[in-house]
Structures are given as structure tokens and as C-alpha cells.
RNA sequence: GAGGAUAUAGCUCAGUUGGUUAGAGCGUCGGUUUGUGGUUCCGAAGGUCGUGGGUUCGAGACCCAUUAUCCUCCCCA
């Protein structure tokens, strides 16, 4: 049998895991810095928790888990009826009661509702776990991938929005990802545009179309708008909308004039202005990225209601590497009304791909072991195990090659593992209670005692 | 859900208009008189050419089907 793994999934080899952990640790540290608390939820949720939350397309992409025990005689009849429903494209709890987590936001909302009496609001949590989507895999798209979410519920303040923007900037600055652009917009401005076009019902169609501006150009957007049912006389208005440029304040002023007749748009514009003002106070001027207003930004998920954000890098051809926004009534879906939330998500797998392509990972991630002692003299074993033990006690990762093997084989092994030092204790070293220490990077060798050895290794960290 | 491409050694790929025992590089293993890797030199192992049919005297190559992978669109992180 040929070994294989399911489509769109991946094995992560040791070096890859180290690099992924570097990303996760960086993001985690920032989340903690801003007061977010860790949360984990199950890999699977009840199907009913997930269905209908991500739009029609989303429902299709949910990985469903077939129920166990369908062969039990008392379940067989139900299973057959359930299967008929599934063949019609419907879901049936008789066949699938559970599904794999599709994102981290809905499980979070469920958690908040279930634990509402125990939580101190505003509640800030971060969550870093894999999610699954039955999407067609391609470049930068996987069926199993990780998200890192930070959300706060129970606060309407736009301070939250601006802090989350800071988290994006701080994290990507820390990871030295170049070309980062944090784009923001407001669903309320988009709603205002639809309203001014007299096409509030076509909000989604308008946003989906204009979101593609940088991809298909103005002509393409117009074509798409017409296809989606926008009448020709509205195109000019949308054109004006898309042509607004300048610095943030100038953009806001122009938009305010263009959408003067829409109350909701004015609210959205004011929210953008306030968010940027807070952000201005909180942001570190040294960060390597900027927050910019992009009125074409749409974001697919249909539960966003206020400020929305998306992160891209122009250094690599890649979709967005992060996104988020405000959702006024997320927990309402589960019966808890009046609780507003706002959150962001990091796309770890895409960030990894970007960093890998640009060679941004620090060198020293490759190995934790500082020294390997070669195994060439059985009589030295006791001494070496003693050395290894002492080094480990002082927090230095050390190994003893467990089998007696050819010298050059052991050297090759250390080299391949990227271990920076090799310790050699043969007959003569053993006699003098010393270690011959070889620096694998410079190739130099010196003879040291245990205390000197510990010092050299400690210094090399 | 729609469209396109690819499938040959562990990996990356050659293989001419169909013609004998299917090749290379890297990697692996062994040797280079055995206590020195990342840079020698020599050698070896490793493939029923994704799978199943068909055309042909003859198929890795051509045709059909099937499966898998990759890519684009849709949508998304």
C-alpha cells in the first residue's frame, strides 16, 4: 500500500514545526500583551451550531462527520431516510450530527453564550487552533489550516478596533514581514453605497463586485455589477465611489459628501474616523506598516456589521493573510442578544508561505540541541553520560549518540541535524577528564573541562 | 460547483517521428587501511513508467476510461 495523506492536508517536519511555532509564539505574545486570554474549543461542533452561519457557500464547505452506529438495526431505517435527504443536498442529523470546526469565531460565540454567567465582560479571548474546509485546495489554500483569532465581546468601543489593528501591525513588524498593508473599511459605508444606489437588497452583490477592483479593473467591476443586477444609471455613482483617493481624512470627507443622503454611511464614516484617531494614539511609529482606508474592501462573512479589516503583503503574490471586523449581534444567533463583538484572525499557513518564500525565518530555529557527544569509546560512556546530565541540569540541550558507530557517520549526523557543537571523548580525553569540543560552524577545536564546556555552550545561545 | 495541466527511482526531472537490457542529478548505503562533517574519488542498491482497457509485430510514448496531484475561476485565511 502506498502511504498518502488526505487532499489539502500536510505533514509538518521538525524544521517546519519550529518555524510554525515561531509564528504562533510571536502572535501569542502579542495577544497576551493586549490582555487577551487563551481559549480552546473542540475540533468538532454539532452540525446545527455551524449550519447557516457562513452563507450558502460556507455550508457547502463544512466537513461533516458521519454518525457512528448506523449499522445498528434500530438506526438503519433512519439512516436510509437521512441518506435520501443528503442526496437531495439537505442535511440530516440522522446521518451527520457533528462537523469539523470551520472557523474559530462561531465556536467562540457558542462558548460565550454557554458560559455567559461565568465571564467578565468585556471578555477578550484568543484562540489558535486548526480549522477545516472542504474547499478545492490550491496555492495558499488548504483543507486543514490554522487560524489565530483574537476577539472581544461585550464592548462597543472603537478602542477595541484600533487595538486590534495595532496587534496586526505589531505582529507583522515583529516577524519582519515586508510590504504589509492593513486595510480597513466599514460595512456601514458599503451599506450606504447600496442605499444611495437604491439597491439595498443588492448589498452583497455590490460589495463582492467592487472587492475585485484591483484584480479585474474598473471595466471588470462594471461588467460584474451589471451581471449582478445593478442598473446602468447607477454605474456612474459607484464609479465616483471607487475613485475616491487621498489621505485618510481627505477620503473620509469626500465619502461623506458623496454619501450625504445616507445616515448609516455617515455613521460608518464617523466610526472610521474615530478608529483612526484612537489608533493614532496607540500605534508605535516604528512599525513597518500602515493602516489605510480601502473603500473597496468587502470581506465575505455575512455577520460583519461595522469596521472590517484585512491584511495583505505586496511582497508576495498571495491572498489575504489576516482579516476581521465588528459583528454587532454574533451571539444573537445563539439566543444572547445585545452583545457586540469585534475580532481579527491571522492566517498562519499563509504567513508561513510568505515568510518561507521571502526567507524571513531566523537561523537559530533549526535545532535546540547544542551539543552531541560522539560514541567511539565504550569506556567513556559513564563520563559522557555524566557530562550530558550536568549540561541538561543547567538548561543546555545535550545528546549522546546512542550507538557505537563510525566516527564520520556520527559527524554527518550532527551536521545534518544542524547541531552547532560536537563533543569528543575518547581514550586520551577520558584519561585527562577533558572534552575535545568541535565548533561545527567554524570547524575549530579546543580542549576544555566540563565547566569551560558549559560556559562556551551557554555563551553560544 | 466550472475549467486547464501533470502522473517515469526516496526527491527533482530527461526519455527524439512508437523500436533491444528505461537514464541523469540529488539523496541513501558501502569502500577510499578503520579519531573528524559540511568540499574529494570509486562503487552499489533502488522503477511491473499512477491504475485498467485499447491500437500495433512492438507502447514509458498514441487512444479511451479511471484515480490522484497541481493550477485558474468561484469563494476564502
XYZ file of C-alpha atoms (C1' of nucleotides) in Angstrom:
538
model
C 0.000 0.000 0.000
C 1.270 3.420 -0.968
C 1.156 5.774 2.023
C -0.651 9.042 1.481
C -2.487 11.793 3.331
C -5.861 13.358 2.514
C -6.012 16.073 -0.099
C -5.234 19.527 1.218
C -3.555 18.289 4.415
C 0.143 18.298 5.228
C 2.768 16.705 7.431
C 4.906 19.200 9.259
C 8.530 18.092 9.576
C 10.585 19.197 12.590
C 12.085 22.286 10.945
C 8.674 23.307 9.675
C 7.076 22.865 13.083
C 9.765 25.060 14.628
C 9.017 27.776 12.131
C 5.295 27.483 12.597
C 5.781 27.669 16.342
C 7.863 30.771 15.873
C 4.876 32.382 14.159
C 2.405 31.105 16.742
C 4.593 32.177 19.657
C 5.043 35.650 18.214
C 1.332 36.131 17.718
C 0.521 34.621 21.110
C 2.908 37.015 22.855
C 1.206 39.988 21.220
C -2.272 38.727 22.105
C -1.185 38.343 25.718
C 0.374 41.802 25.666
C -3.022 43.278 24.847
C -4.774 41.332 27.584
C -6.403 38.552 25.595
C -6.906 35.190 27.285
C -6.433 31.760 25.743
C -9.382 29.575 24.789
C -9.673 26.201 23.125
C -12.809 24.589 21.779
C -13.434 21.086 20.360
C -12.350 20.157 16.854
C -15.925 19.148 16.157
C -19.109 21.017 16.814
C -22.706 19.997 16.497
C -23.651 20.494 12.883
C -26.562 22.702 13.899
C -24.109 25.093 15.567
C -22.322 25.672 12.288
C -25.030 25.438 9.639
C -26.317 28.689 8.216
C -23.590 30.807 9.784
C -21.278 31.161 6.798
C -23.725 31.641 3.953
C -24.778 29.120 1.364
C -21.244 28.660 0.073
C -19.980 28.187 3.603
C -22.484 25.446 4.389
C -21.230 23.509 1.417
C -17.646 23.736 2.637
C -18.278 22.388 6.125
C -16.668 18.991 6.693
C -19.366 16.738 8.046
C -18.777 13.680 10.175
C -20.887 10.630 9.555
C -22.605 9.256 12.644
C -21.342 6.104 14.229
C -23.559 3.100 14.757
C -25.557 3.459 11.563
C -25.405 -0.319 11.167
C -27.318 -0.754 14.423
C -30.709 -2.216 13.402
C -32.588 0.477 15.298
C -30.740 3.190 13.323
C -30.809 1.639 9.886
C -34.188 2.956 8.831
C -33.412 6.489 10.000
C -30.039 6.332 8.265
C -31.657 5.420 4.961
C -34.108 8.309 5.192
C -31.255 10.588 6.184
C -29.206 9.446 3.239
C -32.060 10.262 0.881
C -32.127 13.806 2.268
C -28.376 14.151 1.818
C -28.694 13.045 -1.793
C -31.119 15.924 -2.244
C -28.448 18.279 -0.908
C -30.025 18.698 2.510
C -28.501 17.883 5.856
C -29.820 15.232 8.111
C -28.942 14.752 11.774
C -29.824 11.100 11.272
C -26.685 10.780 9.198
C -24.409 13.579 10.431
C -24.824 15.225 13.810
C -21.309 16.623 14.012
C -18.962 18.579 11.792
C -15.403 19.846 11.917
C -14.835 23.404 13.049
C -14.983 25.808 10.065
C -13.594 28.860 11.825
C -12.936 29.998 15.381
C -15.471 32.790 15.628
C -18.690 30.787 15.673
C -17.366 28.305 18.261
C -16.327 31.326 20.310
C -19.809 32.808 20.072
C -21.259 29.488 21.170
C -18.828 29.369 24.070
C -19.730 32.887 25.196
C -23.427 32.080 25.214
C -22.902 28.843 27.126
C -20.658 30.494 29.704
C -22.226 33.953 29.818
C -22.733 33.824 33.581
C -19.098 32.979 34.310
C -17.441 35.529 32.072
C -16.317 39.023 32.961
C -17.348 41.338 30.148
C -15.798 42.795 28.106
C -14.319 39.351 27.504
C -11.182 39.115 25.418
C -10.010 35.777 24.184
C -7.510 34.496 21.713
C -7.609 31.088 20.101
C -5.072 29.291 17.933
C -6.341 26.037 16.504
C -6.800 24.257 13.193
C -9.968 24.662 11.141
C -11.226 22.600 8.224
C -12.875 23.489 4.948
C -13.926 21.147 2.160
C -12.600 23.605 -0.381
C -10.673 22.745 -3.521
C -7.006 23.004 -2.459
C -4.656 25.258 -4.431
C -1.842 27.706 -3.815
C -2.221 29.176 -0.350
C -5.382 27.211 0.253
C -5.590 24.110 2.389
C -8.322 21.870 3.710
C -6.791 21.873 7.153
C -5.207 25.108 8.280
C -4.664 27.124 11.415
C -6.241 30.344 12.451
C -5.181 32.647 15.263
C -8.136 34.700 16.403
C -8.443 37.478 18.921
C -11.936 38.698 19.733
C -13.537 40.870 22.342
C -17.240 40.688 23.162
C -19.305 42.962 25.319
C -17.794 46.266 24.332
C -18.900 48.736 21.676
C -15.842 50.934 21.999
C -13.793 51.574 18.910
C -10.717 51.397 21.112
C -11.031 47.653 20.553
C -10.889 48.071 16.802
C -7.829 50.256 16.970
C -6.066 47.920 19.382
C -6.691 45.002 17.056
C -5.168 46.989 14.207
C -2.162 47.538 16.441
C -1.942 43.805 17.095
C -1.738 43.190 13.356
C 0.963 45.779 12.881
C 2.922 44.727 15.946
C 2.881 41.049 14.991
C 3.967 41.536 11.401
C 6.577 44.036 12.493
C 7.972 41.508 14.962
C 8.120 38.876 12.228
C 9.712 41.375 9.814
C 7.176 40.692 7.078
C 7.644 43.444 4.481
C 5.029 45.184 2.350
C 2.279 44.843 4.955
C -0.856 46.846 4.400
C -3.639 46.837 6.950
C -6.759 47.910 5.113
C -9.937 48.986 6.828
C -13.440 49.840 5.741
C -16.910 49.880 7.233
C -19.839 47.691 6.325
C -21.953 50.735 7.094
C -20.295 52.712 4.324
C -20.896 49.810 1.940
C -24.496 49.654 3.090
C -24.740 53.392 2.476
C -23.478 52.933 -1.047
C -26.132 50.318 -1.756
C -28.741 52.577 -0.189
C -27.710 55.543 -2.330
C -27.984 53.309 -5.374
C -31.468 52.385 -4.316
C -30.309 48.801 -4.192
C -30.028 47.909 -0.525
C -31.071 44.390 -1.388
C -28.047 44.048 -3.608
C -25.537 44.982 -0.897
C -23.746 41.651 -1.148
C -23.619 41.757 -4.930
C -22.205 45.258 -4.923
C -19.572 44.508 -2.325
C -18.488 41.265 -3.991
C -18.089 43.101 -7.279
C -16.185 46.144 -6.062
C -13.978 43.973 -3.862
C -12.399 42.718 -7.076
C -11.348 46.147 -8.296
C -7.601 45.600 -8.009
C -7.984 42.201 -9.637
C -10.232 42.827 -12.633
C -10.063 46.615 -13.013
C -12.794 49.202 -13.361
C -14.211 47.722 -16.554
C -14.414 44.284 -14.992
C -16.171 45.638 -11.944
C -18.745 47.437 -14.079
C -19.399 44.311 -16.075
C -19.820 42.301 -12.915
C -22.140 44.921 -11.402
C -24.386 44.788 -14.439
C -24.423 40.997 -14.330
C -25.421 41.153 -10.700
C -28.425 43.337 -11.437
C -27.196 46.880 -10.905
C -28.858 49.192 -13.381
C -26.685 51.140 -15.765
C -27.581 54.573 -14.405
C -26.038 53.634 -11.046
C -22.658 52.766 -12.502
C -21.515 56.353 -12.545
C -22.279 56.746 -8.870
C -20.367 53.607 -7.989
C -17.583 54.868 -10.200
C -17.348 58.031 -8.125
C -17.296 55.901 -5.007
C -14.387 53.845 -6.289
C -12.429 56.869 -7.456
C -12.066 58.448 -4.039
C -8.386 58.738 -3.171
C -6.063 60.772 -0.993
C -5.027 60.544 2.640
C -7.436 59.111 5.178
C -9.089 62.359 6.261
C -9.464 63.537 2.692
C -11.035 60.186 1.724
C -13.478 60.467 4.616
C -14.506 63.993 3.689
C -15.111 63.072 0.065
C -17.060 59.978 1.042
C -19.120 61.959 3.487
C -20.159 64.283 0.666
C -20.814 61.511 -1.831
C -22.990 59.530 0.577
C -24.504 62.612 2.243
C -28.028 61.262 1.933
C -27.272 58.066 3.812
C -27.434 58.197 7.566
C -25.832 54.806 8.004
C -22.932 55.773 5.774
C -22.319 58.862 7.888
C -22.198 56.686 10.979
C -19.700 54.383 9.286
C -17.515 57.291 8.219
C -17.515 58.702 11.729
C -16.561 55.282 13.103
C -13.660 55.032 10.710
C -12.534 58.485 11.763
C -12.735 57.641 15.459
C -10.954 54.336 14.996
C -8.091 56.006 13.196
C -7.870 58.684 15.888
C -7.571 56.048 18.630
C -5.147 54.109 16.515
C -3.035 57.197 16.133
C -2.665 57.379 19.897
C -1.891 53.702 20.358
C 0.288 52.870 17.375
C 4.066 52.610 17.527
C 5.572 54.968 14.998
C 8.358 52.474 14.321
C 6.099 49.764 12.955
C 6.872 48.772 9.390
C 3.302 49.078 8.102
C 0.418 51.494 7.823
C -3.306 51.345 8.282
C -5.117 52.609 5.209
C -8.742 53.079 4.272
C -9.863 50.958 1.346
C -13.491 51.530 0.442
C -13.452 48.540 -1.902
C -12.711 46.147 0.951
C -15.712 43.880 1.441
C -14.948 40.667 3.429
C -17.125 37.689 2.703
C -18.540 36.624 6.022
C -22.029 37.928 6.293
C -22.044 38.605 10.009
C -19.826 41.681 9.949
C -21.699 44.923 10.634
C -19.168 47.673 11.412
C -15.463 48.223 10.837
C -13.822 45.499 8.778
C -10.130 44.915 8.230
C -7.871 42.859 6.047
C -4.099 42.354 5.905
C -2.111 41.731 2.768
C 1.509 41.939 1.748
C 2.556 43.189 -1.632
C 5.900 41.399 -1.291
C 4.424 38.071 -2.406
C 1.554 37.064 -4.631
C -0.818 35.714 -2.032
C -4.363 36.258 -0.853
C -5.068 37.968 2.439
C -3.067 36.793 5.439
C -5.479 38.131 8.000
C -8.911 39.618 8.343
C -11.611 40.561 10.793
C -14.244 43.008 11.817
C -17.111 44.023 14.066
C -20.224 41.914 14.369
C -22.990 43.556 16.340
C -25.045 40.541 17.146
C -22.991 37.384 16.800
C -24.192 35.742 19.981
C -27.748 36.604 18.987
C -27.601 33.594 16.714
C -27.453 31.507 19.883
C -30.036 33.470 21.801
C -27.925 36.046 23.628
C -28.966 39.446 22.333
C -27.267 42.795 22.554
C -23.697 41.621 22.832
C -21.375 43.194 20.329
C -18.066 41.702 19.315
C -15.061 42.544 17.232
C -12.195 40.312 16.239
C -9.344 39.546 13.910
C -7.785 36.426 12.513
C -4.248 35.571 11.421
C -3.826 33.034 8.591
C -0.832 31.160 9.935
C -0.363 28.892 6.939
C -0.277 31.737 4.501
C 2.012 33.754 6.747
C 4.291 30.738 6.774
C 4.261 30.525 2.983
C 5.063 34.219 2.701
C 7.908 34.042 5.204
C 9.293 30.915 3.620
C 9.262 32.483 0.177
C 10.999 35.603 1.458
C 13.424 33.713 3.701
C 12.358 35.573 6.814
C 12.771 32.873 9.453
C 15.593 33.363 11.966
C 18.529 30.957 11.505
C 18.667 29.653 15.039
C 15.274 27.970 14.816
C 16.811 24.923 13.171
C 17.857 22.956 16.263
C 17.506 23.066 20.007
C 20.337 20.618 20.731
C 23.586 22.461 21.398
C 25.985 19.531 21.510
C 26.179 15.888 20.535
C 28.809 13.645 22.099
C 30.133 11.066 19.688
C 30.152 7.439 20.686
C 33.558 5.970 19.853
C 34.934 4.700 23.135
C 32.651 2.484 25.248
C 34.806 3.067 28.306
C 33.996 6.796 28.114
C 30.279 6.225 28.337
C 29.990 6.851 32.078
C 31.911 10.104 31.831
C 29.879 11.301 28.855
C 26.522 10.482 30.397
C 27.689 12.494 33.400
C 28.535 15.457 31.173
C 25.205 15.243 29.379
C 23.405 15.114 32.665
C 25.222 18.175 34.026
C 24.601 20.189 30.862
C 20.911 19.373 30.900
C 20.709 20.402 34.561
C 21.974 23.833 33.548
C 19.398 24.047 30.807
C 21.630 23.198 27.860
C 20.202 20.665 25.423
C 22.753 17.876 25.004
C 22.748 14.423 23.436
C 24.935 11.350 23.412
C 24.931 9.374 20.166
C 23.375 6.188 21.477
C 25.108 3.599 19.313
C 28.758 2.948 18.688
C 29.199 3.864 15.055
C 31.826 5.089 12.649
C 33.209 8.473 13.516
C 32.325 10.134 10.234
C 28.819 8.764 10.334
C 28.293 10.450 13.682
C 29.795 13.684 12.389
C 27.477 13.609 9.409
C 24.568 13.018 11.722
C 25.444 16.070 13.831
C 25.925 18.116 10.702
C 22.613 17.100 9.219
C 20.858 17.885 12.471
C 22.405 21.373 12.462
C 23.854 20.850 15.914
C 26.446 23.590 16.483
C 28.909 21.598 18.639
C 30.283 18.068 18.784
C 31.911 16.717 21.923
C 34.606 14.078 21.551
C 35.655 11.944 24.475
C 37.942 9.084 23.531
C 40.644 7.236 25.384
C 43.040 10.166 25.881
C 40.379 12.753 26.780
C 38.875 10.358 29.269
C 42.234 9.958 30.985
C 42.616 13.723 31.424
C 38.963 14.365 32.319
C 38.577 16.732 29.357
C 36.375 17.069 26.293
C 37.517 17.884 22.801
C 34.953 20.421 21.628
C 34.434 20.949 17.937
C 32.621 24.002 16.642
C 30.715 22.718 13.626
C 30.303 26.137 12.057
C 33.922 27.342 12.231
C 35.462 23.865 12.258
C 37.716 24.834 15.149
C 38.506 22.517 18.024
C 39.552 23.140 21.570
C 40.089 21.003 24.632
C 38.006 22.006 27.645
C 36.832 20.689 31.001
C 33.179 20.395 31.941
C 32.878 23.858 33.434
C 34.511 25.511 30.428
C 32.279 23.458 28.168
C 29.137 24.676 29.915
C 30.334 28.258 29.615
C 31.120 28.000 25.904
C 27.734 26.447 25.176
C 25.848 28.921 27.337
C 27.574 31.807 25.568
C 26.647 30.420 22.177
C 22.941 30.830 22.908
C -19.564 23.934 -8.468
C -16.739 25.330 -13.698
C -12.190 24.933 -16.499
C -6.873 23.590 -17.536
C -2.271 20.795 -16.740
C 0.547 16.769 -14.942
C 1.485 11.482 -13.386
C 8.748 7.724 -15.043
C 13.867 5.675 -8.728
C 13.079 8.199 -1.817
C 13.205 13.688 -4.160
C 13.663 16.948 -8.820
C 13.247 15.666 -13.689
C 15.245 13.654 -19.015
C 13.433 9.900 -22.330
C 13.707 12.318 -30.122
C 8.551 10.730 -35.651
C 6.346 4.270 -31.180
C 11.899 0.022 -31.872
C 16.650 -4.243 -27.979
C 18.560 -4.981 -21.084
C 14.311 2.843 -19.066
C 18.518 7.348 -17.816
C 20.737 11.824 -15.022
C 21.356 14.940 -10.712
C 20.432 14.961 -5.559
C 19.675 11.669 -1.524
C 20.649 6.623 0.706
C 24.152 2.650 1.594
C 29.285 0.517 1.071
C 34.574 1.439 0.153
C 38.755 5.184 -0.084
C 43.655 0.848 5.690
C 39.237 1.981 10.315
C 39.540 9.632 15.830
C 36.692 14.279 12.206
C 31.106 16.548 8.995
C 29.650 20.390 5.716
C 34.225 20.295 -0.142
C 37.042 14.504 -2.908
C 37.296 9.854 -5.616
C 35.269 4.722 -6.667
C 31.156 1.539 -6.361
C 26.196 -0.421 -5.205
C 21.164 -0.770 -4.215
C 16.567 1.322 -5.842
C 11.376 1.743 -11.123
C 5.740 -4.324 -13.188
C 6.888 4.117 -16.214
C -0.399 6.111 -11.268
C -4.321 2.113 -12.375
C -7.437 -0.628 -16.089
C -8.515 -1.354 -21.060
C -7.452 -0.479 -26.448
C -4.461 0.396 -31.233
C 0.226 -2.111 -33.002
C 4.717 -7.227 -34.978
C 6.219 -3.894 -30.916
C 3.697 1.293 -26.110
C 7.041 4.994 -20.921
C 5.449 7.490 -25.619
C -0.666 7.053 -29.363
C -6.363 6.492 -27.977
C -10.320 5.712 -24.130
C -11.666 5.251 -19.106
C -10.359 5.816 -14.036
C -7.767 7.679 -9.769
C -4.501 11.105 -7.634
C -1.908 15.649 -7.533
C -1.111 20.729 -9.019
C -3.082 25.314 -11.051
C -7.081 29.034 -12.508
C -12.153 30.814 -11.635
C -15.918 30.983 -7.645
C -15.135 31.806 -2.575
C -11.821 32.406 1.187
C -7.184 32.519 5.600
